[in-house]
C-alpha cells in the first residue's frame, strides 16, 4: 500500500514537470497554430541558463548572488526573450505560409541551438545544485512515509501554475485576447487588436514557461544536450492528448501519463519505451480531439476552399526539362564513382520516400509525423525475408510495399478519421509503436542491433547496377504517384481537401478515398524502405524512428507542399545539403539549421513553389 | 388506371434541435417532378437546417425523407447524391485548386463511379459532358479559369452545373441567386425552371428575394420558427394574412 | 569479385601506368595499395577512416578524438610508419547506423582510406562490421561493447578493442559473488547493451552463487529515465543489492533520486562503467560512495607510461584524460603497431594477419594487450574498484586492474559462438 502511494506521488511529480513544458506549448499552438518544434530547445536552454545563473556567479558550486530562485526566474525570463527573438525574426514572416511550414523553421532552430549549446556549455552533463530549503526527504504527515521535498514542491507547483494561467486568461485583457484568438483568429483581427503584438506576447509567455520548466529540473536531473529532443515529443503528446490549446486538458493528460508511467513500470518494466504513445493512440481513437478538446467549430458547409493553387498539366518546357533531368539521371551512374553511386541510390530512395509522403500532405491535405513507419516496415519486410527465408531480392522488393501497404491500411483506418495535428500525432503514435516492436522483439528483429547481411542478389550487387535499379524503381514509383495525382483518384483527394461538404455532396466517400491514399503512400514508402535496406545491407530500428519521419516532412516542406514535383527537389536539396555538410564540418548542425532557416525565409513556398512563381512572373512578362 | 407516381421528394415530420431549441419542428413537404418549390421564411426560420436534413449534412431526430418513394432518411451525403439529389450551398463550395471545368468533371467522374482511377488523367475524362453542362449554365467561356477566382454569381452557376452533373431527380438550392445582379437572377432562375420542365427535375430552393420566389416558384412554403406557417401557390401565400402578418408585412407591402 | 571490380573502376581515373599495374595484379583490394605504391605513392600517408557518433555522444567522444589526434601526432613525430605519415579522416554518424554505412563507403571509395575504425554505439559497430565484411576492409572497432561484434556476428575483418559487455560483467560478478547479498535488483537501459548486461550478470552470478535471486528488474528508456518512479519501484522490492547498468544522464538522475530517497542506504550497488570519469565526474559531490564499479582511476593510476600519457594530455587539452581518451589513444597505438608489423603494407589481408595476435602497449600502462586470434577481441581490461568522494568529486578507490584475458569464456565456447566463416 505504501509503495502504491509513493508511486502515485511520483506520478504526480512527473506530471507537474510535464505539464509545465506542455502548458507553454499548448498556449503557443492555441493562438498561433504553430507546431513549435523548438519548444524542447527552449526547455533545454532554460536548464543551461539556469545552471549558469545559479552556479557561475559564485565560486565552488554554491549558489551565486542571485540565489537559486532568482537564477531560475531569470533563466525563465531570458528564455522568454529568446522566444520573442525567434518569433520576431523568423516565425512572424511565416504566418501566411502553408500550414506546418513554420515547423520546418523551428526544426532549423533546434539544430542551431544544439550546436550552440555544445559550444557554450561543453559536452559533459552538468549537475545543478539542490534547491535551498528543499533538500532531502521529508516524512509525510499521517502516512509516515518519506518523500523528497523537492518532488512535493513540484507536485504543488503544477496546479499553482495552472491556477495562475487560469487567472491570467480570465482576469486580464491579454488573457482574454489569447482565449479569443485561440477560438477564432479572424475575430481578433476584426476587433482591431494588433495581432503581431499578441503573437509576440504569446511566444514570450510560452517560452517563459518552457524555460521555467527547464530551470526547475536543475535540482532533480542533469543538464545535458539531449534534453531538447527527450522532452519535445512527450510534451506534444501531452498537448494533443489533452486537446490542442486546452490548458486544463494538458494538465489532465500530464496526470494521466505521469501516473500510467509510474504504475506501468511496476507491471511492465519495459513499457516506458512506448507507453506515452500507446496512451495517445488509445485516447485519440476514442476521443478524436483529445481529452478536453472540442471539435473545431463546425465548418459551415460551403466554407471557401483553401487558397490552393490550381494544379495544371506541366507546361511543355517543364516536361522537357523533367525529361532532360531524367535522362541525365539515367546517364549519371555510368560516370560516377562507387561512393557517388551509393549516394545516388540513397537520393533515389529519398525522392520516392518524400513523394509518397507528399501524396498525403499535398493533395491529401493530411499531415503525417510518422511516415517512417512504412519506410521502416518495408525495409524490415525485405530484411526479414532475406534473413529468415533467404528470399531473393526480387521477392523482398515485391513484398515490402505489400507489407507496408497493409500496415498503412491498418494504421490508416484510424488516422483518416482524425484531422489536422491530431491525425498527424496519431500517425506518430503508430510509428512509435511499430518502432518499439522493431526495437524490443529481439528474437525476430534483432532489436536495436538490427538485421545484417541484407545485400542485393548477385546481379545487382554491382553499385552501378544497383543505382540504376534504385533509379528505375524510384522513377517508376514517382511516375505512379504523379499519374495518380492527375488521375481521378488524386482529384478526389484534392476535392476532399478543398471542400469537404462539396465533395460529400457529389458522392465522394471521404474515408475510403483517404484510407486508400494512406495505404498507397505507405506502400510506396515501403518500396523506398526496401531499396534502402538493400543499399545499406542492414536495417535498424532507426529506420522507423522519429528523425526519419522528420526528414521526410522536411523534404516535402522544403520542396513545396503546394507543388506537385516539389518533394523531388526538396529531397535532393535536403539530402544533398546534409551529406555535404556532414563531410565538410563538425558544425554541420549549426550550418544545416542556418541553411534551413534561410531557405524558409527566402522561399516560403518551398523551392519548387519559388521556381513556379519565378516562371509565372517570367511568362506574364513575356506576354506583355 | 395506375396510382399517380409518388412525389420526387417527400419529407414528413422532420425534427432537429440545437441546444434545446427546435430549429426544425415537424416540417413536412413534398416536391413533384418538374415542380419548383420555394422555401421561405425570416432568418432563423430553419430553412438551411431543413436543407441539411434532406441533403444528409444533418440527421433528423424524427421524421422521414423519401426520394421517389425510397427512404433516404439519415443517409450520409454521398449516398444521398447517388440516390439522385444534387445541391448547391448557401456559401458556395467549389474545389479551389481545380479549374471550372475540372470541378464539373469531378462531379461527373463521381457520378460515373470512376473515382479510383490511378492512371488516366482526370482532365481528359468526360470533358465534353462537362463542357455541355457549363454551356447550359452559361459558363463555357470560363472553363479554364481557376474556380477560386470566380465572381460570386459565376460561382453560383458553377455550383448549379456541378449539382446537375449527377443527373439528379431533385435539386436542392440554398439561396441560389444571393449576391447576383437582378438580371442575372432572372436568367439563372429561368434556366432552372426550364431544366425542371424539360427533364422533370424537382427543385427545392430557399430565397430571400421575393421577386425570384414569386416569379419562378410553382408553390411556396413558409417556415417560421421551425414550423410550416403556410403552403400553396405564390398567389395564395401572398394573400395569406398569417404570412403577411408574420413575415411579408414589413417587406412586400 | 566485387572488390576486383571496385579496384578496376577506381583506377580508371588514375594514371594509365597505374591501370597497367592493376591489370597485372588483379588481386582484389591489396591491388590498390600495391598500385599506389607502384605509382609512386610509397611516401604517401596511411589513411584511417574513423566513424563515430560525435554529435550524439559528445561527452565520451570529444576526449576520445583529442587523444586520437595526440597519439597520431606522436606516431608522426617519430617518423610515422616506415616514413609514411598516419592520417585520419573523421566522420560523424549522428547515431544512425545507416549513415555510418554511407560514410564508410565514402571513406573507402573517395577518401581512399586503408582501414576503418571507430564506433561507439553497438548497432553502428555492427553495421560497420558488416560493411567491412562485404567490402573486405579492416575495421578496428574501438568502443562498441556488444558481444555479438566478435562472437555471434563476428567476421574476419573486424577487431574490437574495448572489453565487451560480457567481460565487464564477468569482472563485476567476481566481486558481486563475494557479497553476502542474496536478493538482487537490476536497473538497465532498455536497449541491447542494457539487456545483455543484465542477462550476463544474472547468468554469471547465478552460476557463481546459486543461492541468489533477482527480485526486481527495471528497464527505463535510454536517456529518458523516470528516475523517481524507477527508484521507488526498486525500493519497493527491497533488494539487498542492486546491479546498475544505466550511464550518462540516466545515471545522474538515478543517483540523485536514489540518494534523496535513500535507495542506496544499507544496500550494495554493483555498477557497470560508473567508475569512468565521463560518468562519475558529472555527479559532483553527489557521487555515490562504496559502489563496486568498472572504470578508470585516471588521477591515481601511477605508472610511467600512464603518467606520461596523462601529462601529455593535460598539457595539450588542459583537462584530465577520460576513459574515452584512453580508448582513442589505444586504438591509434594498436593500428600503428599493426602497421609497423606489416612493414607499412596496407593490404587488407596483410593488416588482418598482423592484427591477429598483435601485442601492443596501452595508455593504462598495464600489461601489454593482445588482439586474440581466436575471436579478434583485445585483452584490454578495466579497473574494478569502489567509488568514494574526495574533494567534492567522485573517485575510484581500492581498485585493481582486471586483465581482460582472464574474463573471457574458454576457447571452445568462443569457437562455438563465432561463425565458421569468421575464422
JSON list of N, CA and C in Angstrom, two decimals, chain A residues 120-156:
[
{"chain": "A", "resi": 120, "resn": "UNK", "atom": "N", "xyz": [28.74, 26.36, -26.12]},
{"chain": "A", "resi": 120, "resn": "UNK", "atom": "CA", "xyz": [28.73, 27.23, -24.95]},
{"chain": "A", "resi": 120, "resn": "UNK", "atom": "C", "xyz": [28.96, 26.46, -23.64]},
{"chain": "A", "resi": 121, "resn": "UNK", "atom": "N", "xyz": [28.40, 25.27, -23.53]},
{"chain": "A", "resi": 121, "resn": "UNK", "atom": "CA", "xyz": [28.44, 24.59, -22.24]},
{"chain": "A", "resi": 121, "resn": "UNK", "atom": "C", "xyz": [29.25, 23.29, -22.25]},
{"chain": "A", "resi": 122, "resn": "UNK", "atom": "N", "xyz": [29.79, 22.93, -23.42]},
{"chain": "A", "resi": 122, "resn": "UNK", "atom": "CA", "xyz": [30.63, 21.75, -23.46]},
{"chain": "A", "resi": 122, "resn": "UNK", "atom": "C", "xyz": [29.81, 20.47, -23.48]},
{"chain": "A", "resi": 123, "resn": "UNK", "atom": "N", "xyz": [30.52, 19.35, -23.75]},
{"chain": "A", "resi": 123, "resn": "UNK", "atom": "CA", "xyz": [29.80, 18.10, -23.95]},
{"chain": "A", "resi": 123, "resn": "UNK", "atom": "C", "xyz": [29.37, 17.41, -22.65]},
{"chain": "A", "resi": 124, "resn": "UNK", "atom": "N", "xyz": [30.00, 17.76, -21.55]},
{"chain": "A", "resi": 124, "resn": "UNK", "atom": "CA", "xyz": [29.75, 16.97, -20.33]},
{"chain": "A", "resi": 124, "resn": "UNK", "atom": "C", "xyz": [28.44, 17.37, -19.67]},
{"chain": "A", "resi": 125, "resn": "UNK", "atom": "N", "xyz": [27.73, 16.36, -19.17]},
{"chain": "A", "resi": 125, "resn": "UNK", "atom": "CA", "xyz": [26.49, 16.63, -18.44]},
{"chain": "A", "resi": 125, "resn": "UNK", "atom": "C", "xyz": [26.81, 17.52, -17.24]},
{"chain": "A", "resi": 126, "resn": "UNK", "atom": "N", "xyz": [25.91, 18.43, -16.94]},
{"chain": "A", "resi": 126, "resn": "UNK", "atom": "CA", "xyz": [26.12, 19.33, -15.80]},
{"chain": "A", "resi": 126, "resn": "UNK", "atom": "C", "xyz": [25.13, 18.99, -14.71]},
{"chain": "A", "resi": 127, "resn": "UNK", "atom": "N", "xyz": [25.58, 19.16, -13.48]},
{"chain": "A", "resi": 127, "resn": "UNK", "atom": "CA", "xyz": [24.71, 18.86, -12.36]},
{"chain": "A", "resi": 127, "resn": "UNK", "atom": "C", "xyz": [24.41, 20.16, -11.63]},
{"chain": "A", "resi": 128, "resn": "UNK", "atom": "N", "xyz": [23.14, 20.50, -11.58]},
{"chain": "A", "resi": 128, "resn": "UNK", "atom": "CA", "xyz": [22.76, 21.72, -10.90]},
{"chain": "A", "resi": 128, "resn": "UNK", "atom": "C", "xyz": [22.71, 21.50, -9.40]},
{"chain": "A", "resi": 129, "resn": "UNK", "atom": "N", "xyz": [22.70, 22.59, -8.65]},
{"chain": "A", "resi": 129, "resn": "UNK", "atom": "CA", "xyz": [22.62, 22.47, -7.20]},
{"chain": "A", "resi": 129, "resn": "UNK", "atom": "C", "xyz": [21.21, 22.08, -6.76]},
{"chain": "A", "resi": 130, "resn": "UNK", "atom": "N", "xyz": [21.11, 21.57, -5.56]},
{"chain": "A", "resi": 130, "resn": "UNK", "atom": "CA", "xyz": [19.79, 21.30, -5.00]},
{"chain": "A", "resi": 130, "resn": "UNK", "atom": "C", "xyz": [19.13, 22.63, -4.64]},
{"chain": "A", "resi": 131, "resn": "UNK", "atom": "N", "xyz": [17.84, 22.62, -4.57]},
{"chain": "A", "resi": 131, "resn": "UNK", "atom": "CA", "xyz": [17.14, 23.86, -4.22]},
{"chain": "A", "resi": 131, "resn": "UNK", "atom": "C", "xyz": [17.29, 24.11, -2.72]},
{"chain": "A", "resi": 132, "resn": "UNK", "atom": "N", "xyz": [17.64, 25.35, -2.35]},
{"chain": "A", "resi": 132, "resn": "UNK", "atom": "CA", "xyz": [17.81, 25.65, -0.93]},
{"chain": "A", "resi": 132, "resn": "UNK", "atom": "C", "xyz": [16.49, 25.43, -0.19]},
{"chain": "A", "resi": 133, "resn": "UNK", "atom": "N", "xyz": [16.59, 24.77, 0.95]},
{"chain": "A", "resi": 133, "resn": "UNK", "atom": "CA", "xyz": [15.39, 24.53, 1.75]},
{"chain": "A", "resi": 133, "resn": "UNK", "atom": "C", "xyz": [14.58, 23.34, 1.30]},
{"chain": "A", "resi": 134, "resn": "UNK", "atom": "N", "xyz": [14.94, 22.78, 0.14]},
{"chain": "A", "resi": 134, "resn": "UNK", "atom": "CA", "xyz": [14.16, 21.64, -0.33]},
{"chain": "A", "resi": 134, "resn": "UNK", "atom": "C", "xyz": [15.04, 20.42, -0.52]},
{"chain": "A", "resi": 135, "resn": "UNK", "atom": "N", "xyz": [16.09, 20.33, 0.28]},
{"chain": "A", "resi": 135, "resn": "UNK", "atom": "CA", "xyz": [16.98, 19.17, 0.25]},
{"chain": "A", "resi": 135, "resn": "UNK", "atom": "C", "xyz": [16.25, 17.95, 0.76]},
{"chain": "A", "resi": 136, "resn": "UNK", "atom": "N", "xyz": [16.75, 16.82, 0.34]},
{"chain": "A", "resi": 136, "resn": "UNK", "atom": "CA", "xyz": [16.42, 15.57, 1.01]},
{"chain": "A", "resi": 136, "resn": "UNK", "atom": "C", "xyz": [14.95, 15.23, 1.03]},
{"chain": "A", "resi": 137, "resn": "UNK", "atom": "N", "xyz": [14.61, 14.36, 1.96]},
{"chain": "A", "resi": 137, "resn": "UNK", "atom": "CA", "xyz": [13.25, 13.84, 2.02]},
{"chain": "A", "resi": 137, "resn": "UNK", "atom": "C", "xyz": [12.59, 14.30, 3.31]},
{"chain": "A", "resi": 138, "resn": "UNK", "atom": "N", "xyz": [11.29, 14.21, 3.31]},
{"chain": "A", "resi": 138, "resn": "UNK", "atom": "CA", "xyz": [10.53, 14.65, 4.46]},
{"chain": "A", "resi": 138, "resn": "UNK", "atom": "C", "xyz": [9.53, 13.54, 4.81]},
{"chain": "A", "resi": 139, "resn": "UNK", "atom": "N", "xyz": [9.22, 13.44, 6.08]},
{"chain": "A", "resi": 139, "resn": "UNK", "atom": "CA", "xyz": [8.22, 12.44, 6.49]},
{"chain": "A", "resi": 139, "resn": "UNK", "atom": "C", "xyz": [6.84, 13.02, 6.22]},
{"chain": "A", "resi": 140, "resn": "UNK", "atom": "N", "xyz": [6.03, 12.30, 5.49]},
{"chain": "A", "resi": 140, "resn": "UNK", "atom": "CA", "xyz": [4.70, 12.80, 5.18]},
{"chain": "A", "resi": 140, "resn": "UNK", "atom": "C", "xyz": [3.81, 12.64, 6.41]},
{"chain": "A", "resi": 141, "resn": "UNK", "atom": "N", "xyz": [3.11, 13.69, 6.77]},
{"chain": "A", "resi": 141, "resn": "UNK", "atom": "CA", "xyz": [2.20, 13.58, 7.91]},
{"chain": "A", "resi": 141, "resn": "UNK", "atom": "C", "xyz": [1.15, 12.51, 7.63]},
{"chain": "A", "resi": 142, "resn": "UNK", "atom": "N", "xyz": [0.67, 11.87, 8.67]},
{"chain": "A", "resi": 142, "resn": "UNK", "atom": "CA", "xyz": [-0.36, 10.82, 8.61]},
{"chain": "A", "resi": 142, "resn": "UNK", "atom": "C", "xyz": [0.15, 9.53, 8.02]},
{"chain": "A", "resi": 143, "resn": "UNK", "atom": "N", "xyz": [0.82, 9.62, 6.86]},
{"chain": "A", "resi": 143, "resn": "UNK", "atom": "CA", "xyz": [1.19, 8.40, 6.17]},
{"chain": "A", "resi": 143, "resn": "UNK", "atom": "C", "xyz": [2.45, 7.76, 6.74]},
{"chain": "A", "resi": 144, "resn": "UNK", "atom": "N", "xyz": [3.31, 8.61, 7.31]},
{"chain": "A", "resi": 144, "resn": "UNK", "atom": "CA", "xyz": [4.54, 8.07, 7.85]},
{"chain": "A", "resi": 144, "resn": "UNK", "atom": "C", "xyz": [5.49, 7.59, 6.77]},
{"chain": "A", "resi": 145, "resn": "UNK", "atom": "N", "xyz": [5.38, 8.16, 5.57]},
{"chain": "A", "resi": 145, "resn": "UNK", "atom": "CA", "xyz": [6.27, 7.76, 4.50]},
{"chain": "A", "resi": 145, "resn": "UNK", "atom": "C", "xyz": [7.24, 8.89, 4.23]},
{"chain": "A", "resi": 146, "resn": "UNK", "atom": "N", "xyz": [8.43, 8.52, 3.74]},
{"chain": "A", "resi": 146, "resn": "UNK", "atom": "CA", "xyz": [9.40, 9.55, 3.40]},
{"chain": "A", "resi": 146, "resn": "UNK", "atom": "C", "xyz": [9.30, 9.86, 1.91]},
{"chain": "A", "resi": 147, "resn": "UNK", "atom": "N", "xyz": [9.34, 11.14, 1.58]},
{"chain": "A", "resi": 147, "resn": "UNK", "atom": "CA", "xyz": [9.24, 11.53, 0.18]},
{"chain": "A", "resi": 147, "resn": "UNK", "atom": "C", "xyz": [10.07, 12.79, -0.03]},
{"chain": "A", "resi": 148, "resn": "UNK", "atom": "N", "xyz": [10.74, 12.90, -1.19]},
{"chain": "A", "resi": 148, "resn": "UNK", "atom": "CA", "xyz": [11.62, 14.05, -1.39]},
{"chain": "A", "resi": 148, "resn": "UNK", "atom": "C", "xyz": [10.85, 15.38, -1.35]},
{"chain": "A", "resi": 149, "resn": "UNK", "atom": "N", "xyz": [11.47, 16.34, -0.68]},
{"chain": "A", "resi": 149, "resn": "UNK", "atom": "CA", "xyz": [10.82, 17.66, -0.54]},
{"chain": "A", "resi": 149, "resn": "UNK", "atom": "C", "xyz": [10.61, 18.31, -1.90]},
{"chain": "A", "resi": 150, "resn": "UNK", "atom": "N", "xyz": [11.65, 18.24, -2.73]},
{"chain": "A", "resi": 150, "resn": "UNK", "atom": "CA", "xyz": [11.56, 18.98, -3.99]},
{"chain": "A", "resi": 150, "resn": "UNK", "atom": "C", "xyz": [10.46, 18.41, -4.88]},
{"chain": "A", "resi": 151, "resn": "UNK", "atom": "N", "xyz": [10.29, 17.10, -4.79]},
{"chain": "A", "resi": 151, "resn": "UNK", "atom": "CA", "xyz": [9.22, 16.48, -5.60]},
{"chain": "A", "resi": 151, "resn": "UNK", "atom": "C", "xyz": [7.86, 16.96, -5.10]},
{"chain": "A", "resi": 152, "resn": "UNK", "atom": "N", "xyz": [7.74, 17.10, -3.78]},
{"chain": "A", "resi": 152, "resn": "UNK", "atom": "CA", "xyz": [6.48, 17.63, -3.23]},
{"chain": "A", "resi": 152, "resn": "UNK", "atom": "C", "xyz": [6.24, 19.05, -3.74]},
{"chain": "A", "resi": 153, "resn": "UNK", "atom": "N", "xyz": [7.33, 19.82, -3.77]},
{"chain": "A", "resi": 153, "resn": "UNK", "atom": "CA", "xyz": [7.23, 21.18, -4.28]},
{"chain": "A", "resi": 153, "resn": "UNK", "atom": "C", "xyz": [6.72, 21.17, -5.72]},
{"chain": "A", "resi": 154, "resn": "UNK", "atom": "N", "xyz": [7.27, 20.26, -6.52]},
{"chain": "A", "resi": 154, "resn": "UNK", "atom": "CA", "xyz": [6.83, 20.19, -7.92]},
{"chain": "A", "resi": 154, "resn": "UNK", "atom": "C", "xyz": [5.36, 19.80, -8.02]},
{"chain": "A", "resi": 155, "resn": "UNK", "atom": "N", "xyz": [4.97, 18.84, -7.17]},
{"chain": "A", "resi": 155, "resn": "UNK", "atom": "CA", "xyz": [3.57, 18.40, -7.19]},
{"chain": "A", "resi": 155, "resn": "UNK", "atom": "C", "xyz": [2.65, 19.59, -6.95]},
{"chain": "A", "resi": 156, "resn": "UNK", "atom": "N", "xyz": [3.07, 20.46, -6.04]},
{"chain": "A", "resi": 156, "resn": "UNK", "atom": "CA", "xyz": [2.24, 21.63, -5.73]},
{"chain": "A", "resi": 156, "resn": "UNK", "atom": "C", "xyz": [2.32, 22.66, -6.85]}
]
